CSV table of N, CA and C in Angstrom, one decimal:
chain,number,residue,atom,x,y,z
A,1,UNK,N,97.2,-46.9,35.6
A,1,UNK,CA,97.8,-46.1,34.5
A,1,UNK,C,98.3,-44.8,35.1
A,2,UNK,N,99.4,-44.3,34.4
A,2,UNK,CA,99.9,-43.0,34.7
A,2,UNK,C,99.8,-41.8,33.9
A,3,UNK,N,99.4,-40.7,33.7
A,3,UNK,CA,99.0,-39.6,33.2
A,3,UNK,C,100.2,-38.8,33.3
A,4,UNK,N,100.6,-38.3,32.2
A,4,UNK,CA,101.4,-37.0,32.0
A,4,UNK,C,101.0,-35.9,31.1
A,5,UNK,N,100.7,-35.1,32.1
A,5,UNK,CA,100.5,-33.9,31.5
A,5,UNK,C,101.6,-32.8,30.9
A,6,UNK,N,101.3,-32.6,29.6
A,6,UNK,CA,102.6,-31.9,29.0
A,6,UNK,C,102.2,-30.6,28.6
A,7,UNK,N,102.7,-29.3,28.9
A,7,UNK,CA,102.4,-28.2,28.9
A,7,UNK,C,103.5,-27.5,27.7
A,8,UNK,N,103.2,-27.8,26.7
A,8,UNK,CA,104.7,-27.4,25.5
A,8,UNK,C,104.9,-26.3,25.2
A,9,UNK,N,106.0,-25.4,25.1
A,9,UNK,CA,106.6,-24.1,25.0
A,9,UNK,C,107.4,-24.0,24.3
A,10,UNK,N,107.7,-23.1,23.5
A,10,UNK,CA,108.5,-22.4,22.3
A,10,UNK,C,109.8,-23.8,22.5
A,11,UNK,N,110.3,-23.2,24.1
A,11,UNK,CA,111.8,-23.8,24.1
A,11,UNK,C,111.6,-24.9,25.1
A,12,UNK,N,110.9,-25.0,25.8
A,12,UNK,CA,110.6,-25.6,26.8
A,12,UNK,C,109.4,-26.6,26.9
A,13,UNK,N,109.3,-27.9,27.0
A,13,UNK,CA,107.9,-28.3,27.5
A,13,UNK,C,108.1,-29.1,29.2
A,14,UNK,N,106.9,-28.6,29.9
A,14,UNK,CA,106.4,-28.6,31.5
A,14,UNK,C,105.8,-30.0,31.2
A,15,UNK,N,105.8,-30.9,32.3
A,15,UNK,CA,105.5,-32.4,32.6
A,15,UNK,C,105.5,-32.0,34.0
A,16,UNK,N,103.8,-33.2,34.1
A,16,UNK,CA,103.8,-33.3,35.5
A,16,UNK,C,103.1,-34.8,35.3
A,17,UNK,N,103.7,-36.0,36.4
A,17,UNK,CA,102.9,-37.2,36.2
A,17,UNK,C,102.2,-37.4,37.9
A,18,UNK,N,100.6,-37.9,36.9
A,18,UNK,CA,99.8,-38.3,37.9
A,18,UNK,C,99.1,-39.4,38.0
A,19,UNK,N,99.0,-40.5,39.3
A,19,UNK,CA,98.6,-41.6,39.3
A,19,UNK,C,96.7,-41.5,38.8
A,20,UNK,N,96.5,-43.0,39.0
A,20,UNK,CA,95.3,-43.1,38.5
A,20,UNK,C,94.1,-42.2,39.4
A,21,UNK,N,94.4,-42.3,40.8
A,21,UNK,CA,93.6,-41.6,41.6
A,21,UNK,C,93.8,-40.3,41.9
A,22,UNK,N,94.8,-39.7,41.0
A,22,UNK,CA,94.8,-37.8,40.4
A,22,UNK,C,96.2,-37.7,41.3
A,23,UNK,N,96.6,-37.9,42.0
A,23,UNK,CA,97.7,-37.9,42.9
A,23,UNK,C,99.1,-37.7,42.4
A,24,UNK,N,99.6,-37.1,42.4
A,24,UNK,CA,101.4,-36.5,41.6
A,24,UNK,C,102.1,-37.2,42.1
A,25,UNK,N,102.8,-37.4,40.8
A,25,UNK,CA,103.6,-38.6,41.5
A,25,UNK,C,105.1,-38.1,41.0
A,26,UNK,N,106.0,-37.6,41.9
A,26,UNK,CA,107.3,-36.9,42.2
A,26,UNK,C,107.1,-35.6,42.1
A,27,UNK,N,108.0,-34.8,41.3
A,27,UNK,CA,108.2,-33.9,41.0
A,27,UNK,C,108.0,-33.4,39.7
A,28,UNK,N,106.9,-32.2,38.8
A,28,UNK,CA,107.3,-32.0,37.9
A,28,UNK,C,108.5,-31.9,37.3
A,29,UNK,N,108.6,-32.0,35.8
A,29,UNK,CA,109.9,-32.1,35.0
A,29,UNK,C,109.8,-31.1,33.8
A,30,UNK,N,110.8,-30.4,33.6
A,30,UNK,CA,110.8,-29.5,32.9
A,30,UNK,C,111.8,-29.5,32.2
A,31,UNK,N,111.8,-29.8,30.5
A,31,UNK,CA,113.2,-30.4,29.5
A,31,UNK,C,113.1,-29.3,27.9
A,32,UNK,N,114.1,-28.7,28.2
A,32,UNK,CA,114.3,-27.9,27.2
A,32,UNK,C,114.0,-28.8,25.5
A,33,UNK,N,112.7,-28.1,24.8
A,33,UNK,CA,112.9,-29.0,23.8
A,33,UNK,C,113.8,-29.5,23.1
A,34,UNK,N,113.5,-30.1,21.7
A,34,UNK,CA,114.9,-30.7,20.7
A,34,UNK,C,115.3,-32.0,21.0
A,35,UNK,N,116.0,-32.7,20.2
A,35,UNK,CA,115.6,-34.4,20.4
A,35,UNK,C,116.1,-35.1,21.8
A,36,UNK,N,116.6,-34.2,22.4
A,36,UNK,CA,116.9,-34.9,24.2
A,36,UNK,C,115.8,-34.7,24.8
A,37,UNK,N,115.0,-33.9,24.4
A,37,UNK,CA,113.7,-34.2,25.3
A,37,UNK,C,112.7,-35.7,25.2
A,38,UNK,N,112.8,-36.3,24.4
A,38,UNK,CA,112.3,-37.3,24.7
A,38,UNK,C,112.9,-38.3,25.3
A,39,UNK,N,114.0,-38.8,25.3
A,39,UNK,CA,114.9,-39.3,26.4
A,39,UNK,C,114.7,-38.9,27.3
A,40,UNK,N,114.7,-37.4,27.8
A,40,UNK,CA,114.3,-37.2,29.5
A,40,UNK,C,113.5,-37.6,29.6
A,41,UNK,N,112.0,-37.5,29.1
A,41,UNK,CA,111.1,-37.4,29.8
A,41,UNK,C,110.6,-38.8,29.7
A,42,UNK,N,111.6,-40.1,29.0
A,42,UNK,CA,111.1,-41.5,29.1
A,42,UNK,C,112.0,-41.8,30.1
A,43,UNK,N,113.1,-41.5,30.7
A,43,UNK,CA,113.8,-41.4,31.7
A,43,UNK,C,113.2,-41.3,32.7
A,44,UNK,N,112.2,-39.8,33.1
A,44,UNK,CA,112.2,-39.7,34.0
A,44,UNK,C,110.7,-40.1,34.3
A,45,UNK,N,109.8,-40.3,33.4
A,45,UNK,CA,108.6,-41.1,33.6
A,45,UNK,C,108.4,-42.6,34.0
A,46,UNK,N,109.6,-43.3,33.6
A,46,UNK,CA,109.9,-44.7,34.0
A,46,UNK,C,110.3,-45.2,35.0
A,47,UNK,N,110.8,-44.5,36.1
A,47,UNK,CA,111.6,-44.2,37.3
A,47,UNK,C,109.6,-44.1,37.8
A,48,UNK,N,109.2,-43.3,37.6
A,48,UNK,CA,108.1,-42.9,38.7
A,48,UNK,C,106.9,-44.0,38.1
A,49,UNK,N,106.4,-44.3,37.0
A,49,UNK,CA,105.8,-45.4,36.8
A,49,UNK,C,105.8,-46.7,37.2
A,50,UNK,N,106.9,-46.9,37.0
A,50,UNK,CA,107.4,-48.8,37.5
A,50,UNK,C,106.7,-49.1,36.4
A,51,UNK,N,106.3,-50.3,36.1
A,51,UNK,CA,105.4,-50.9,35.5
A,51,UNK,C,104.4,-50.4,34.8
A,52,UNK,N,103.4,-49.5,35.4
A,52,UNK,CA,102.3,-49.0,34.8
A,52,UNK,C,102.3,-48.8,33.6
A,53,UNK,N,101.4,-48.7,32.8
A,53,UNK,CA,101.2,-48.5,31.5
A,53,UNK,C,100.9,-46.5,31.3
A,54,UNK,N,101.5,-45.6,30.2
A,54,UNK,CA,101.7,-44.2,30.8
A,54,UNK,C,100.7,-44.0,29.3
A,55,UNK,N,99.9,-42.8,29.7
A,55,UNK,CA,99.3,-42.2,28.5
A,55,UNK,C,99.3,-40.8,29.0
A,56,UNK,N,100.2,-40.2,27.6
A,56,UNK,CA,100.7,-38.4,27.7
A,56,UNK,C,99.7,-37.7,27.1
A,57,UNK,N,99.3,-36.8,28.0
A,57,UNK,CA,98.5,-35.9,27.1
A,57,UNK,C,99.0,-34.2,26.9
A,58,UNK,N,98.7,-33.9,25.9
A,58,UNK,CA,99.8,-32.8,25.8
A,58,UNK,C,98.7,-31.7,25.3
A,59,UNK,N,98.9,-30.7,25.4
A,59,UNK,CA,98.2,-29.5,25.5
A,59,UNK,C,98.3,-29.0,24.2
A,60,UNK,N,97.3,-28.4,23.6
A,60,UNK,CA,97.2,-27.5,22.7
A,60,UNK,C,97.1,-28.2,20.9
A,61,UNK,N,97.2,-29.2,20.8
A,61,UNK,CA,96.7,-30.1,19.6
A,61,UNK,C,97.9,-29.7,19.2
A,62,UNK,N,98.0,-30.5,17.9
A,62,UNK,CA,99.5,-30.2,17.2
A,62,UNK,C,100.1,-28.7,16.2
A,63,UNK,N,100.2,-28.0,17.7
A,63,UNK,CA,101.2,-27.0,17.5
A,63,UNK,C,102.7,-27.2,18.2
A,64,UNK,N,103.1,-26.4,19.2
A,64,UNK,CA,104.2,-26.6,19.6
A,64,UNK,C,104.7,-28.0,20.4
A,65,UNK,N,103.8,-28.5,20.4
A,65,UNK,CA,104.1,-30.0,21.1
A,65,UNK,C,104.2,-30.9,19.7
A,66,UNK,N,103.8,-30.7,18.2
A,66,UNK,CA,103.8,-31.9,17.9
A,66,UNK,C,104.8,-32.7,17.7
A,67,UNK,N,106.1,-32.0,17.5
A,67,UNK,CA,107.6,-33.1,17.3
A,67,UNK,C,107.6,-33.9,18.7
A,68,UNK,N,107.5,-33.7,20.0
A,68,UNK,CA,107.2,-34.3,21.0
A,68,UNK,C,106.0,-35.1,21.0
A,69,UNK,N,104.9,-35.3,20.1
A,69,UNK,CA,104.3,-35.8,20.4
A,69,UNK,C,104.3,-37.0,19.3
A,70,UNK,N,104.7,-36.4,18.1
A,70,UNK,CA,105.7,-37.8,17.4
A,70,UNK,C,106.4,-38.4,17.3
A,71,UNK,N,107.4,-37.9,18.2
A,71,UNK,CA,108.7,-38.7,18.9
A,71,UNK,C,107.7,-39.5,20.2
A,72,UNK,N,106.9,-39.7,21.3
A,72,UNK,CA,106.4,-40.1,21.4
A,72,UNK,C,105.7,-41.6,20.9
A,73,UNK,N,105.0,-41.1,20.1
A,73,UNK,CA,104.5,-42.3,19.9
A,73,UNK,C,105.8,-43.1,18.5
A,74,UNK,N,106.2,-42.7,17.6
A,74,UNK,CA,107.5,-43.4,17.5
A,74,UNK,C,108.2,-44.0,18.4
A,75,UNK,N,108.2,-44.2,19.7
A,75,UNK,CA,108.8,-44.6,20.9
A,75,UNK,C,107.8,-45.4,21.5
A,76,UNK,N,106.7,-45.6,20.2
A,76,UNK,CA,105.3,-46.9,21.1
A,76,UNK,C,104.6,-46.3,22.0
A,77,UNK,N,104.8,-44.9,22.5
A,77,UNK,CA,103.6,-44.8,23.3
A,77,UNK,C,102.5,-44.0,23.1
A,78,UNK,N,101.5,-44.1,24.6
A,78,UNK,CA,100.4,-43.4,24.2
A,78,UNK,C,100.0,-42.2,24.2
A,79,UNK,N,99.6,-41.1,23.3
A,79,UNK,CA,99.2,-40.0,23.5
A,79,UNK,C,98.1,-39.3,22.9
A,80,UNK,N,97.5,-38.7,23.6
A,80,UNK,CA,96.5,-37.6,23.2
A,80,UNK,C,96.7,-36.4,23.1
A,81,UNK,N,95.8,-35.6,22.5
A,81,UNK,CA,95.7,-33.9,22.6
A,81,UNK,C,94.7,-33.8,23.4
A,82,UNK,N,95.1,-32.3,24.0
A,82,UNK,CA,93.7,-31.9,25.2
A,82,UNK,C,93.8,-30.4,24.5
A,83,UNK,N,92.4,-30.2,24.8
A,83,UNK,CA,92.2,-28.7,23.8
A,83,UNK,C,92.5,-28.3,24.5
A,84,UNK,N,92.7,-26.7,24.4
A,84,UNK,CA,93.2,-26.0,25.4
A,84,UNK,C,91.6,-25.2,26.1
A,85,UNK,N,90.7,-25.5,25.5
A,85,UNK,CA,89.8,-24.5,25.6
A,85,UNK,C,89.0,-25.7,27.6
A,86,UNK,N,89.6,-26.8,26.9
A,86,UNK,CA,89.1,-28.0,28.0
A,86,UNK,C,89.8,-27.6,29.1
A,87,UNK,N,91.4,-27.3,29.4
A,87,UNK,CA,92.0,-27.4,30.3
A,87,UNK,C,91.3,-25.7,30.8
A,88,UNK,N,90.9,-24.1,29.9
A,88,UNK,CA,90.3,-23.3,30.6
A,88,UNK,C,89.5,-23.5,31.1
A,89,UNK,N,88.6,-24.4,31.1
A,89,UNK,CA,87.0,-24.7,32.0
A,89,UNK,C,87.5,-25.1,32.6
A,90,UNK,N,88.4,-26.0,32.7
A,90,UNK,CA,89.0,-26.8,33.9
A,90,UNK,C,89.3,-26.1,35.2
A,91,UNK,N,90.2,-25.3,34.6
A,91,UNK,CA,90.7,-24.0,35.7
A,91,UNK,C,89.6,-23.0,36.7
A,92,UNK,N,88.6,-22.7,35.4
A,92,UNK,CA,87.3,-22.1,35.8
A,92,UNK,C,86.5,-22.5,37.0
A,93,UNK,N,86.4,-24.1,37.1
A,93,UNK,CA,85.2,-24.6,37.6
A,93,UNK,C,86.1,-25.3,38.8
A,94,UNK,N,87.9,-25.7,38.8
A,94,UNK,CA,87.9,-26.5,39.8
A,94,UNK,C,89.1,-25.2,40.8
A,95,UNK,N,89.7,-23.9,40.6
A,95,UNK,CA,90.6,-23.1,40.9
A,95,UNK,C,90.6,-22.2,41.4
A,96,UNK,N,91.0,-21.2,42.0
A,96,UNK,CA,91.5,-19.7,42.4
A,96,UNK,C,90.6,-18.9,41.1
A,97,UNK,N,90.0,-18.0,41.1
A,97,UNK,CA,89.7,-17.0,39.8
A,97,UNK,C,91.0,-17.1,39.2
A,98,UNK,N,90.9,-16.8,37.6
A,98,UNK,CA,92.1,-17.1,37.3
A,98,UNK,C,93.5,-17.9,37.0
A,99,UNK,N,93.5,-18.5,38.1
A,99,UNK,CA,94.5,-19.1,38.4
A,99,UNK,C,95.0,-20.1,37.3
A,100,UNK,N,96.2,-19.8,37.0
A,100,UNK,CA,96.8,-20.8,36.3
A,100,UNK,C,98.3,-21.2,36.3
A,101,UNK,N,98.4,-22.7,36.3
A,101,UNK,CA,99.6,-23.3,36.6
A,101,UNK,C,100.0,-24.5,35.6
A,102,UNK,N,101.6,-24.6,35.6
A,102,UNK,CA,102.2,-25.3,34.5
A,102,UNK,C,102.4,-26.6,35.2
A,103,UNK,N,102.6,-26.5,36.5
A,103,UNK,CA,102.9,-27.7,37.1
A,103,UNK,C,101.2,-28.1,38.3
């Protein structure tokens, strides 16, 4: 399975996909929101998956991600929400003080 993590922004949402064993797989992708964004980002997640089966998880519960994250699953796929408060511990316990990154 492939993980994408989606980092959603006013005008912008951040994608980065990672294999099963945490490992990035290409290059983050970064697609100005509005309905071309989901075409890129099934574009460009399909190229790096092959086959695998992709579950997106998107940041911040349904605020600025949720048209992307209904256009999603309208398009059959899988998604979840990641609280944000999960991805600060995250940072806390695995990072740099502080540190925080979109990709």
């Amino acid at each position: 399975m492939v993980t994408v993590g989606i980092d959603p922004h006013k005008d912008m949402h951040q994608a980065v996909a990672l294999a099963q064993d945490g490992t990035r797989l290409g290059r983050a992708k970064k697609v100005n929101t509005g309905p071309q964004a989901l075409g890129q980002l099934l574009a460009w997640i399909r190229a790096l998956a092959a086959n695998s089966p992709v579950l997106w998880a998107i940041e911040g519960g349904p605020g600025l991600g949720r048209a992307l994250a209904d256009a999603l699953l309208g398009a059959g796929q899988e998604v979840v929400w990641v609280p944000p408060r999960a991805m600060a511990a995250h940072r806390r316990l695995g990072g740099p003080v502080g540190a925080k990154s979109d990709v």
